[in-house]
Coordinates of C-alpha atoms in Angstrom, one line a residue:
Chain A
S264 CA -6.1 2.2 16.3
A265 CA -7.6 4.7 13.8
V266 CA -10.2 3.8 11.0
I267 CA -10.5 5.6 8.0
S268 CA -13.3 5.8 5.7
Q269 CA -13.0 6.5 2.1
K270 CA -15.8 7.3 -0.7
P271 CA -16.9 6.8 -3.2
S272 CA -15.7 3.0 -3.2
R273 CA -16.2 3.7 -7.3
D274 CA -17.0 5.6 -10.0
I275 CA -17.4 5.8 -14.0
C276 CA -16.3 8.9 -15.1
Q277 CA -16.4 10.4 -18.9
R278 CA -13.4 11.5 -19.7
G279 CA -12.5 15.3 -19.4
T280 CA -14.3 15.3 -16.3
S281 CA -13.0 15.9 -12.4
L282 CA -13.7 13.3 -9.6
T283 CA -13.2 14.3 -6.0
I284 CA -12.3 11.3 -3.7
Q285 CA -13.1 12.2 0.2
C286 CA -10.9 10.7 3.0
Q287 CA -12.1 10.7 6.8
V288 CA -9.9 9.2 9.6
D289 CA -11.8 9.6 13.0
S290 CA -8.6 11.2 15.1
Q291 CA -6.6 13.3 14.2
V292 CA -3.7 12.4 12.4
T293 CA -0.7 14.6 11.1
M294 CA 0.3 13.4 7.3
M295 CA -2.2 11.7 4.8
F296 CA -0.9 10.4 2.3
W297 CA -2.3 9.6 -1.3
Y298 CA -1.6 6.5 -3.4
R299 CA -2.7 5.0 -6.8
Q300 CA -2.3 1.5 -8.1
Q301 CA -2.5 0.7 -11.9
P302 CA -3.7 -2.0 -12.5
G303 CA -1.1 -5.3 -12.3
Q304 CA 1.1 -2.7 -10.7
S305 CA 2.3 -1.3 -7.0
L306 CA 0.9 1.3 -5.2
T307 CA 2.6 4.5 -6.2
L308 CA 2.4 7.5 -3.6
I309 CA 1.2 10.4 -5.5
A310 CA 1.5 12.8 -2.7
T311 CA 1.7 13.6 0.9
A312 CA -1.1 15.9 2.8
N313 CA -0.2 18.3 5.8
Q314 CA -2.6 20.3 7.3
G315 CA -2.8 23.8 6.8
S316 CA 0.0 23.5 4.1
E317 CA 0.7 23.0 0.3
A318 CA 0.9 19.1 -0.4
T319 CA 3.8 17.6 -1.8
Y320 CA 4.0 15.6 -4.7
E321 CA 6.0 12.8 -5.8
S322 CA 7.6 13.0 -9.4
G323 CA 5.6 12.7 -12.3
F324 CA 2.7 13.7 -10.2
V325 CA 1.4 17.8 -10.2
I326 CA -0.6 19.6 -8.2
D327 CA -2.9 20.7 -11.7
K328 CA -4.2 17.3 -12.4
F329 CA -4.2 15.8 -8.5
P330 CA -5.2 19.1 -6.4
I331 CA -5.1 17.8 -2.8
S332 CA -6.9 19.3 0.0
R333 CA -6.1 19.3 3.8
P334 CA -8.7 21.6 5.7
N335 CA -8.1 19.8 9.2
L336 CA -6.5 17.1 11.1
T337 CA -9.2 14.3 9.8
F338 CA -10.2 15.2 6.6
S339 CA -8.4 15.0 2.8
T340 CA -9.5 14.9 -0.7
L341 CA -7.8 14.2 -4.0
T342 CA -9.4 15.4 -7.5
V343 CA -8.5 13.8 -10.6
S344 CA -8.8 16.2 -12.9
N345 CA -9.4 16.6 -16.6
M346 CA -9.6 12.1 -16.5
S347 CA -8.7 10.3 -19.4
P348 CA -8.5 6.4 -19.8
E349 CA -4.8 6.0 -18.1
D350 CA -6.1 7.7 -15.1
S351 CA -8.1 4.8 -14.6
S352 CA -6.8 2.9 -11.3
I353 CA -7.5 2.7 -7.9
Y354 CA -6.8 5.3 -5.5
L355 CA -5.5 5.1 -1.7
C356 CA -5.6 7.1 0.9
S357 CA -3.8 6.9 4.2
F358 CA -2.3 7.5 7.2
E359 CA 1.0 6.5 9.1
E360 CA 0.5 4.6 12.3
N361 CA 3.5 2.9 14.0
Y362 CA 4.3 -0.1 12.2
G363 CA 3.3 1.6 8.9
Y364 CA 0.0 3.1 7.1
T365 CA -3.3 2.5 7.7
F366 CA -5.1 2.6 4.0
G367 CA -9.1 3.5 3.5
S368 CA -10.7 1.1 1.2
G369 CA -10.0 2.3 -1.8
T370 CA -11.2 4.3 -4.9
R371 CA -11.6 2.0 -8.0
L372 CA -12.3 4.7 -10.7
T373 CA -12.6 3.3 -14.5
V374 CA -12.8 6.7 -17.3
V375 CA -14.5 5.7 -20.4
Chain B
D1270 CA 12.6 1.8 -11.4
Q1271 CA 10.8 -0.1 -9.4
Q1272 CA 13.1 -0.9 -6.1
V1273 CA 11.0 -3.3 -4.2
K1274 CA 9.8 -6.5 -6.5
Q1275 CA 7.7 -9.3 -6.1
N1276 CA 8.5 -11.6 -8.9
S1277 CA 5.6 -14.2 -8.7
P1278 CA 2.7 -12.6 -9.5
S1279 CA 0.2 -15.3 -8.1
L1280 CA 0.4 -18.5 -6.0
S1281 CA -1.7 -21.7 -5.4
V1282 CA -1.2 -23.8 -2.4
Q1283 CA -3.0 -26.5 -0.5
E1284 CA -4.9 -26.0 2.8
G1285 CA -2.7 -26.5 5.4
R1286 CA 0.3 -26.3 3.5
I1287 CA 3.1 -23.7 3.9
S1288 CA 2.7 -20.5 1.5
I1289 CA 6.0 -19.2 0.9
L1290 CA 5.6 -15.3 -0.2
N1291 CA 9.0 -13.6 -1.7
C1292 CA 9.9 -10.0 -2.0
D1293 CA 13.1 -8.4 -3.2
Y1294 CA 14.6 -4.8 -2.9
T1295 CA 17.6 -3.1 -4.4
N1296 CA 18.0 -0.2 -1.7
S1297 CA 20.5 -0.6 0.6
M1298 CA 19.6 1.5 2.7
F1299 CA 16.0 0.5 3.4
D1300 CA 15.7 -0.8 7.3
Y1301 CA 11.8 -1.5 7.6
F1302 CA 10.2 -3.5 6.0
L1303 CA 6.2 -4.3 6.1
W1304 CA 3.8 -7.4 4.5
Y1305 CA 0.1 -5.8 4.0
K1306 CA -2.9 -8.0 2.9
K1307 CA -5.2 -7.2 0.3
Y1308 CA -8.5 -8.3 -0.2
P1309 CA -10.7 -7.7 -3.6
A1310 CA -12.9 -4.0 -2.8
E1311 CA -11.0 -3.3 0.5
G1312 CA -8.1 -1.4 1.1
P1313 CA -4.4 -2.8 2.1
T1314 CA -4.3 -4.3 5.5
F1315 CA -1.2 -4.2 7.7
L1316 CA 0.1 -7.9 8.7
I1317 CA 3.5 -7.7 9.8
S1318 CA 7.0 -5.7 9.7
I1319 CA 10.6 -6.6 10.5
S1320 CA 12.9 -4.3 10.9
S1321 CA 17.2 -4.5 9.9
I1322 CA 18.2 -5.5 13.3
K1323 CA 16.4 -8.9 13.0
D1324 CA 15.9 -11.8 10.5
K1325 CA 12.8 -13.0 11.6
N1326 CA 9.4 -12.2 13.3
E1327 CA 6.7 -14.1 14.0
D1328 CA 2.7 -13.7 14.9
G1329 CA 0.9 -16.5 14.9
R1330 CA 0.7 -18.3 12.0
F1331 CA 2.8 -15.7 9.7
T1332 CA 6.7 -15.5 9.9
V1333 CA 8.5 -12.9 7.8
F1334 CA 12.4 -13.7 7.4
L1335 CA 14.8 -11.0 6.2
N1336 CA 17.8 -11.9 4.4
K1337 CA 20.1 -8.2 4.4
S1338 CA 23.0 -10.0 1.9
A1339 CA 20.6 -10.8 -0.5
K1340 CA 18.3 -7.8 0.0
H1341 CA 15.4 -10.8 0.0
L1342 CA 12.8 -10.7 2.8
S1343 CA 9.8 -13.6 2.9
L1344 CA 6.5 -14.3 4.4
H1345 CA 5.8 -17.7 5.1
I1346 CA 2.0 -18.6 6.5
V1347 CA 1.6 -22.1 8.4
P1348 CA -0.5 -23.6 8.0
S1349 CA -2.6 -22.0 4.6
Q1350 CA -6.1 -21.4 4.9
P1351 CA -8.7 -20.4 2.4
G1352 CA -9.5 -17.4 4.0
D1353 CA -5.5 -16.4 3.3
S1354 CA -6.5 -16.2 -0.3
A1355 CA -5.7 -12.8 -0.7
V1356 CA -3.1 -10.3 -2.7
Y1357 CA 0.0 -9.9 -0.7
F1358 CA 2.4 -6.6 -0.7
C1359 CA 5.5 -5.9 0.6
A1360 CA 6.8 -2.7 1.6
A1361 CA 10.5 -1.1 2.4
R1362 CA 11.4 2.5 3.7
A1363 CA 14.4 4.0 4.8
Y1364 CA 15.6 5.3 8.0
N1365 CA 14.1 8.5 8.9
F1366 CA 11.6 8.9 5.3
N1367 CA 8.0 8.6 5.2
K1368 CA 7.4 6.7 1.8
F1369 CA 6.8 3.5 1.6
Y1370 CA 7.9 1.5 -1.8
F1371 CA 5.6 -1.3 -3.0
G1372 CA 6.0 -4.3 -4.5
S1373 CA 3.6 -5.2 -6.7
G1374 CA 1.7 -7.6 -5.3
T1375 CA 1.3 -11.8 -5.0
K1376 CA -2.0 -13.0 -5.4
L1377 CA -2.5 -16.2 -3.2
N1378 CA -5.1 -18.8 -3.4
V1379 CA -5.2 -21.3 -0.6
K1380 CA -7.6 -24.5 -2.2
P1381 CA -9.8 -26.0 0.5

């Protein structure tokens, strides 16, 4: 199955700044997904990213806060903008395979 | 409203014994279920799946049971090994929808 690489693995950021997370898949995939896992919580879908179209955001998530790019079928980025301590979470990218999702290794973000 | 719940945040089991991880869901439209395992500093990895046409699926030491009337599924690990120590997430999806809903996870500790 395809392999997904995500970076950075972790970062500590100042409030008010932005962080861009990158995901690279070693084969072409139609849809990529971005999840957030807040401490002690389940994985929550932020948005679905298709190549060549605007991402589809889930309720509670907006493009201004979490802009997503999908320039081709192997790559996507998620930006966490104007960060606050409430954005401290693990962010995960994924794509769908036959059985479900394959996940990247995650980005552990701490906002101070 | 959390549609998939894992009510036990942690479980401790002796090596060689059975581990039983539980998951409850509320949406009767869910018809496909997954279990993921997550080690620290890694993304979740797929473990086993079950569709609603079955009530049991087995893969080596891992068996998933589905009780549709009770909206309950469980993961059995027999025999448990220290390497099984990880956080286990269940996830569910309704037919023809991309979105999986995840539980909050159960941290399994298998003691040598």
